[in-house]
Short mmCIF file of C-alpha atoms in Angstrom, two decimals:
data_model
loop_
_atom_site.label_atom_id
_atom_site.label_comp_id
_atom_site.label_asym_id
_atom_site.label_seq_id
_atom_site.Cartn_x
_atom_site.Cartn_y
_atom_site.Cartn_z
CA MET W 1025 23.82 3.42 -11.16
CA ILE W 1026 23.57 0.37 -12.42
CA ILE W 1027 22.46 -1.66 -15.54
CA PHE W 1028 21.57 -5.04 -16.12
CA GLN W 1029 20.38 -6.79 -18.83
CA ARG W 1030 18.88 -10.49 -20.08
CA PRO W 1031 18.35 -11.71 -23.73
CA VAL W 1032 14.07 -12.44 -23.94
CA ILE W 1033 12.77 -14.88 -26.09
CA GLY W 1034 9.38 -13.99 -27.38
CA LEU W 1035 7.08 -14.83 -29.77
CA GLY W 1036 9.72 -15.79 -31.73
CA GLN W 1037 11.87 -12.80 -31.79
CA ARG W 1038 14.49 -11.87 -29.34
CA SER W 1039 15.62 -8.86 -27.63
CA ARG W 1040 16.85 -7.15 -24.48
CA HIS W 1041 15.24 -6.34 -20.94
CA VAL W 1042 17.59 -3.86 -19.73
CA VAL W 1043 16.85 -2.17 -15.69
CA ALA W 1044 18.40 0.99 -15.04
CA MET W 1045 18.33 1.21 -11.10
CA PHE W 1046 19.33 4.54 -9.15
CA GLY W 1047 20.56 3.90 -6.02
CA MET W 1048 22.50 0.79 -4.12
CA GLY W 1049 21.75 0.61 -0.73
CA LEU W 1050 19.93 -1.39 1.40
CA VAL W 1051 16.89 -1.92 -0.89
CA GLY W 1052 19.02 -1.16 -3.92
CA ARG W 1053 21.41 -4.44 -3.08
CA ALA W 1054 18.53 -6.09 -1.92
CA ILE W 1055 16.55 -5.77 -5.06
CA ALA W 1056 19.74 -6.57 -7.19
CA ALA W 1057 20.59 -9.58 -5.19
CA SER W 1058 17.56 -10.92 -6.24
CA LEU W 1059 17.45 -10.10 -10.00
CA LEU W 1060 20.30 -12.19 -9.94
CA ARG W 1061 18.73 -15.26 -7.97
CA LEU W 1062 16.01 -15.35 -10.11
CA SER W 1063 17.50 -14.82 -13.59
CA ASP W 1064 20.44 -15.13 -15.91
CA TRP W 1065 21.93 -10.98 -16.26
CA THR W 1066 24.77 -8.58 -17.34
CA SER W 1067 25.51 -5.47 -14.98
CA GLN W 1068 27.52 -2.62 -15.98
CA GLU W 1069 28.24 0.05 -13.40
CA LEU W 1070 27.54 4.04 -14.69
CA ALA W 1071 28.96 7.43 -13.29
CA PHE W 1072 25.99 9.59 -12.32
CA SER W 1073 26.19 12.28 -9.41
CA TRP W 1074 24.62 13.51 -7.25
CA SER W 1075 25.64 16.58 -6.02
CA ASP W 1076 26.88 18.45 -9.02
CA PRO W 1077 24.20 19.13 -11.34
CA SER W 1078 26.52 20.50 -14.19
CA GLN W 1079 28.25 16.71 -14.41
CA ARG W 1080 24.89 14.75 -13.98
CA ILE W 1081 23.57 16.79 -16.93
CA ALA W 1082 27.22 14.32 -18.54
CA ASP W 1083 26.44 11.43 -16.75
CA ARG W 1084 22.94 11.11 -18.13
CA LYS W 1085 23.91 11.57 -21.86
CA GLN W 1086 26.24 8.90 -21.20
CA ILE W 1087 23.34 6.68 -20.02
CA GLU W 1088 21.33 7.54 -22.71
CA GLN W 1089 23.99 6.66 -25.24
CA PHE W 1090 24.94 3.34 -23.59
CA LEU W 1091 20.71 2.22 -22.92
CA ILE W 1092 19.77 3.39 -26.63
CA SER W 1093 23.44 1.82 -28.73
CA THR W 1094 22.59 -1.96 -29.59
CA THR W 1095 25.54 -2.71 -28.34
CA ALA W 1096 26.34 -6.68 -27.80
CA LEU W 1097 25.42 -7.86 -24.39
CA PRO W 1098 28.82 -8.53 -22.49
CA ALA W 1099 30.28 -11.77 -22.73
CA ARG W 1100 26.99 -13.01 -25.20
CA GLY W 1101 27.89 -11.48 -28.42
CA ASP W 1102 24.13 -11.28 -29.40
CA VAL W 1103 22.66 -7.94 -29.84
CA TYR W 1104 19.00 -7.11 -29.96
CA ARG W 1105 17.12 -4.65 -29.85
CA ILE W 1106 15.96 -3.32 -26.12
CA GLY W 1107 11.95 -4.50 -25.78
CA ARG W 1108 11.91 -3.50 -21.77
CA LEU W 1109 13.48 -1.12 -20.96
CA ASP W 1110 12.73 -0.91 -16.67
CA ILE W 1111 14.01 2.50 -14.53
CA VAL W 1112 14.04 1.62 -11.00
CA TRP W 1113 14.54 4.75 -8.47
CA ALA W 1114 15.93 3.00 -4.95
CA ALA W 1115 18.21 6.16 -3.93
CA GLY W 1116 18.15 8.91 -1.43
CA ARG W 1117 20.63 10.20 0.90
CA ALA W 1118 17.63 12.52 2.76
CA GLY W 1119 16.26 11.01 5.79
CA PHE W 1120 13.59 11.90 8.49
CA ALA W 1121 15.73 14.78 9.55
CA SER W 1122 17.01 15.61 6.49
CA SER W 1123 16.43 19.59 5.35
CA GLN W 1124 14.80 21.31 2.59
CA ALA W 1125 18.32 22.23 0.89
CA GLU W 1126 18.70 18.18 1.27
CA VAL W 1127 15.60 17.39 -0.48
CA GLU W 1128 15.43 19.30 -2.75
CA GLN W 1129 18.87 18.55 -3.93
CA GLU W 1130 17.76 15.13 -4.57
CA LEU W 1131 14.36 15.92 -6.13
CA GLU W 1132 16.70 17.54 -9.04
CA ALA W 1133 18.56 14.41 -9.66
CA PHE W 1134 15.16 12.12 -9.61
CA GLN W 1135 13.55 14.87 -12.19
CA ASP W 1136 16.73 14.34 -14.65
CA VAL W 1137 16.48 10.36 -14.12
CA LEU W 1138 12.99 11.50 -15.76
CA LYS W 1139 14.48 12.94 -18.21
CA ILE W 1140 16.75 9.69 -19.00
CA SER W 1141 13.05 8.30 -19.36
CA GLU W 1142 11.27 10.76 -21.38
CA ARG W 1143 14.15 10.64 -24.25
CA LEU W 1144 14.51 6.87 -24.13
CA CYS W 1145 10.26 6.87 -24.84
CA GLN W 1146 11.26 9.00 -27.74
CA GLN W 1147 13.85 6.87 -28.72
CA VAL W 1148 13.30 3.79 -28.78
CA PRO W 1149 9.40 3.30 -28.94
CA MET W 1150 8.75 -0.26 -29.63
CA ALA W 1151 9.51 -1.22 -26.32
CA GLN W 1152 7.82 -0.98 -23.46
CA HIS W 1153 8.74 0.80 -20.92
CA ALA W 1154 8.64 1.15 -17.05
CA ILE W 1155 9.47 3.54 -13.66
CA HIS W 1156 9.57 2.22 -10.85
CA LEU W 1157 9.91 4.92 -7.46
CA PHE W 1158 11.10 3.98 -4.57
CA SER W 1159 8.96 6.30 -2.24
CA SER W 1160 8.27 6.15 1.96
CA ALA W 1161 5.18 5.03 3.70
CA GLY W 1162 6.78 6.28 7.12
CA GLY W 1163 7.16 10.44 5.61
CA LEU W 1164 3.83 10.13 3.66
CA PHE W 1165 1.55 9.04 6.62
CA GLU W 1166 4.03 10.26 9.29
CA GLY W 1167 1.46 10.37 13.00
CA GLN W 1168 -1.22 8.17 10.70
CA ARG W 1169 -3.10 5.40 12.60
CA GLN W 1170 -4.28 2.27 10.52
CA VAL W 1171 -3.61 3.72 7.04
CA ASN W 1172 -5.83 2.22 4.08
CA ARG W 1173 -6.32 2.03 0.67
CA GLU W 1174 -8.28 5.54 1.33
CA SER W 1175 -5.77 7.27 3.15
CA THR W 1176 -4.29 10.37 2.35
CA PRO W 1177 -0.44 11.70 2.70
CA ALA W 1178 0.17 14.44 4.72
CA PRO W 1179 3.65 14.30 5.25
CA ILE W 1180 4.70 16.73 7.97
CA ARG W 1181 8.46 17.04 7.06
CA PRO W 1182 10.53 17.66 4.12
CA TYR W 1183 11.56 13.94 4.02
CA GLY W 1184 7.81 13.10 3.30
CA ALA W 1185 7.28 16.44 1.26
CA LEU W 1186 9.90 15.44 -1.15
CA LYS W 1187 8.83 11.52 -1.71
CA LEU W 1188 5.07 13.55 -2.61
CA GLU W 1189 6.84 15.82 -5.11
CA GLN W 1190 8.46 12.81 -6.72
CA GLU W 1191 5.28 10.69 -7.23
CA LYS W 1192 3.45 13.24 -8.56
CA HIS W 1193 6.57 14.91 -10.55
CA LEU W 1194 6.25 10.67 -12.08
CA ALA W 1195 2.89 11.25 -12.47
CA ALA W 1196 3.41 13.72 -15.13
CA THR W 1197 5.13 11.58 -17.75
CA SER W 1198 4.63 10.61 -20.49
CA GLU W 1199 1.18 7.84 -21.10
CA GLU W 1200 3.41 5.60 -22.79
CA VAL W 1201 5.54 4.51 -19.40
CA THR W 1202 3.38 2.23 -16.87
CA LYS W 1203 4.38 3.98 -13.65
CA LEU W 1204 4.60 1.64 -10.20
CA ILE W 1205 4.87 3.50 -6.92
CA TYR W 1206 6.62 1.48 -3.91
CA ARG W 1207 5.56 2.77 -0.02
CA PRO W 1208 7.53 0.79 2.37
CA SER W 1209 7.00 1.27 6.26
CA SER W 1210 10.39 1.47 7.77
CA VAL W 1211 13.26 -1.06 6.36
CA TYR W 1212 15.59 -2.97 8.24
CA GLY W 1213 17.89 -5.95 7.71
CA TYR W 1214 21.56 -6.02 6.09
CA SER W 1215 22.49 -5.61 2.64
CA GLY W 1216 26.51 -5.44 3.19
CA THR W 1217 29.33 -3.09 4.02
CA GLY W 1218 29.69 0.70 3.31
CA LEU W 1219 26.07 1.66 4.14
CA ARG W 1220 24.28 4.10 6.82
CA ILE W 1221 23.17 1.50 8.28
CA GLY W 1222 19.11 1.90 10.15
CA LEU W 1223 17.78 1.71 13.87
CA VAL W 1224 17.45 -1.98 13.92
CA SER W 1225 20.58 -3.15 12.37
CA ALA W 1226 22.87 -0.09 14.51
CA LEU W 1227 20.86 -1.55 18.06
CA VAL W 1228 22.04 -5.18 16.63
CA GLN W 1229 24.95 -4.15 16.16
CA ASN W 1230 25.97 -2.03 18.91
CA GLY W 1231 24.50 -4.55 21.12
CA ILE W 1232 27.13 -7.10 19.95
CA ARG W 1233 29.52 -4.49 21.03
CA HIS W 1234 28.43 -3.39 23.85
CA ARG W 1235 27.99 -0.15 23.53
CA VAL W 1236 24.93 2.87 24.17
CA SER W 1237 22.54 3.45 21.80
CA ARG W 1238 21.25 6.23 21.48
CA ILE W 1239 17.62 6.73 20.22
CA PHE W 1240 15.26 9.25 18.72
CA GLY W 1241 11.46 8.95 19.79
CA GLU W 1242 10.06 7.01 23.33
CA PRO W 1243 9.39 3.56 23.98
CA HIS W 1244 5.50 2.97 23.45
CA THR W 1245 6.35 4.15 19.80
CA ILE W 1246 4.48 2.73 17.49
CA ARG W 1247 6.39 1.39 14.34
CA ASP W 1248 5.84 -0.49 11.78
CA TYR W 1249 9.05 -2.71 9.83
CA VAL W 1250 9.91 -4.17 6.52
CA LEU W 1251 12.27 -6.61 6.51
CA ALA W 1252 14.60 -5.18 3.09
CA SER W 1253 14.89 -8.68 1.59
CA ASP W 1254 11.83 -8.93 1.50
CA ILE W 1255 11.53 -5.95 -0.64
CA GLY W 1256 14.17 -6.72 -2.93
CA SER W 1257 11.95 -10.43 -3.52
CA PHE W 1258 9.14 -8.77 -4.47
CA LEU W 1259 10.35 -6.32 -7.07
CA ALA W 1260 12.61 -8.81 -8.60
CA LYS W 1261 9.61 -10.57 -8.96
CA GLN W 1262 7.63 -7.67 -10.59
CA LEU W 1263 11.03 -6.66 -13.05
CA THR W 1264 10.88 -10.57 -14.02
CA VAL W 1265 6.74 -10.62 -15.08
CA PRO W 1266 5.08 -8.94 -18.32
CA PRO W 1267 4.47 -4.25 -17.45
CA SER W 1268 1.44 -4.48 -15.62
CA ASN W 1269 -1.10 -1.63 -15.24
CA SER W 1270 0.45 2.15 -13.45
CA GLN W 1271 -0.08 1.62 -9.25
CA VAL W 1272 0.98 1.68 -5.87
CA PHE W 1273 2.12 -0.70 -3.83
CA LEU W 1274 2.39 -0.53 0.21
CA LEU W 1275 4.93 -2.71 1.45
CA ALA W 1276 3.59 -3.26 5.09
CA SER W 1277 3.74 -6.08 8.00
CA GLY W 1278 0.70 -4.50 9.25
CA LYS W 1279 1.56 -5.74 12.71
CA PRO W 1280 2.80 -2.75 14.39
CA SER W 1281 4.83 -2.31 17.10
CA SER W 1282 6.39 -0.45 19.76
CA MET W 1283 10.18 0.21 20.65
CA PHE W 1284 9.74 -1.33 23.78
CA GLU W 1285 8.73 -4.40 21.76
CA MET W 1286 11.61 -4.39 18.92
CA LEU W 1287 14.22 -3.56 21.63
CA HIS W 1288 13.24 -6.89 23.34
CA LYS W 1289 13.05 -8.93 20.61
CA ILE W 1290 16.57 -7.41 19.71
CA GLU W 1291 18.20 -8.42 23.00
CA GLN W 1292 16.52 -12.16 22.10
CA ALA W 1293 18.58 -12.01 19.09
CA VAL W 1294 21.48 -11.02 20.28
CA GLY W 1295 21.27 -12.35 23.47
CA ARG W 1296 22.24 -9.03 25.01
CA LYS W 1297 21.31 -6.93 27.37
CA LEU W 1298 20.69 -3.73 24.82
CA TYR W 1299 21.80 -0.88 26.94
CA CYS W 1300 19.68 2.72 25.35
CA GLN W 1301 19.09 7.00 25.58
CA PHE W 1302 15.96 7.50 24.46
CA ASP W 1303 15.51 11.26 23.02
CA SER W 1304 11.88 11.82 23.16
CA GLN W 1305 11.84 14.55 20.57
CA PRO W 1306 8.17 15.37 20.09
CA SER W 1307 8.14 15.45 16.62
CA ASN W 1308 10.01 11.86 16.22
CA ALA W 1309 7.37 10.05 18.55
CA SER W 1310 4.76 10.09 16.07
CA HIS W 1311 2.69 6.44 15.78
CA ILE W 1312 2.58 5.22 12.58
CA SER W 1313 0.81 1.93 11.02
CA PHE W 1314 -1.54 0.35 8.68
CA CYS W 1315 -4.26 -2.02 7.93
CA LYS W 1316 -3.06 -5.67 6.33
CA SER W 1317 -6.30 -5.00 3.89
CA ALA W 1318 -4.14 -2.94 2.00
CA LEU W 1319 -1.29 -4.63 1.72
CA PRO W 1320 -0.41 -6.16 -2.27
CA VAL W 1321 -2.00 -9.75 -2.59
CA THR W 1322 1.52 -11.11 -3.65
CA TRP W 1323 3.04 -9.84 -0.48
CA ASN W 1324 4.43 -11.81 2.15
CA PRO W 1325 6.58 -10.12 4.63
CA THR W 1326 8.71 -11.87 7.02
CA ASP W 1327 7.84 -11.95 10.56
CA LEU W 1328 9.87 -9.08 12.46
CA ASP W 1329 11.26 -11.93 15.47
CA THR W 1330 13.03 -13.92 12.26
CA GLY W 1331 14.06 -10.86 10.26
CA ILE W 1332 15.57 -9.70 13.53
CA ARG W 1333 17.01 -12.74 14.25
CA GLN W 1334 18.32 -13.28 10.15
CA THR W 1335 19.53 -9.75 10.39
CA ALA W 1336 21.64 -10.22 14.33
CA LEU W 1337 23.01 -13.70 12.16
CA GLN W 1338 24.26 -11.19 9.17
CA LEU W 1339 26.35 -8.48 11.27
CA ARG W 1340 27.86 -11.36 13.54
CA GLY W 1341 29.25 -12.63 10.22
CA ALA W 1342 30.71 -9.26 9.34
CA PHE W 1343 31.45 -8.23 12.36
CA VAL W 1344 34.19 -11.17 12.84
CA ARG W 1345 34.58 -11.17 9.26
CA SER W 1346 36.11 -7.62 9.98
CA GLU W 1347 37.98 -9.09 13.01
#
């Protein structure tokens, strides 16, 4: 996990704004990049074990102590109290195909993060506290069409049930904490090397390298895709304005595309024919789409053509650098 800090001056008083981010995958890196573009933050990485509960207890205590202590901001030498603390959960090793055991491990890690928030609320009661949870629109609404503000989550696999359970655990936390839930649809994009890549990036990468891609689904399967950098920009702005009331944000494009349409867009961006092998598993061929009316007013997603071209360009650059 990584902790971002910056000094803030308001009403003649100086304080620290602290963002504790758990998860530096595709979405986490996109948030960090956008955050650093918007303001001057210092950062500190701390350990947080995902697989060892006993080690995680020790890690949790170290994180709490680091945040509670009134240490000087690195490279500045100024000591300010915490005026605002945002905890961001953008972590998650579990995916659509994860087993019950795998999602339970992730839920336990999230519960430990909620314990950090609870302790900090007690130790720093004068600060503004908020938790930002990245859930999953795809996991919660799998198989539903034209999802709107009144639609009810109905997960059909362990991954979706995990996301709903995380939301419920967050809702049960202290009333002193502002709770912000983000439900992105299928996220794609490029945020650097060393990450588990999603379907779009895998297709682009295999297209560049003339490799066959195996796709679990069918050519007519409908999905909604959002660019990771759009999510990063949206959350970074949330973190740099005064905390709002607790709410849920659906982060989708509102313009669903079939698998066939997406493959065609990737071929145009890459300039090569894609070779694909479809594995038509009924469990992964459910359509998912979202109504534009359910999206936040300030949410401006990049269109799929532009996003795929941008991702292809970034992956080409990474491919050239690795040669």
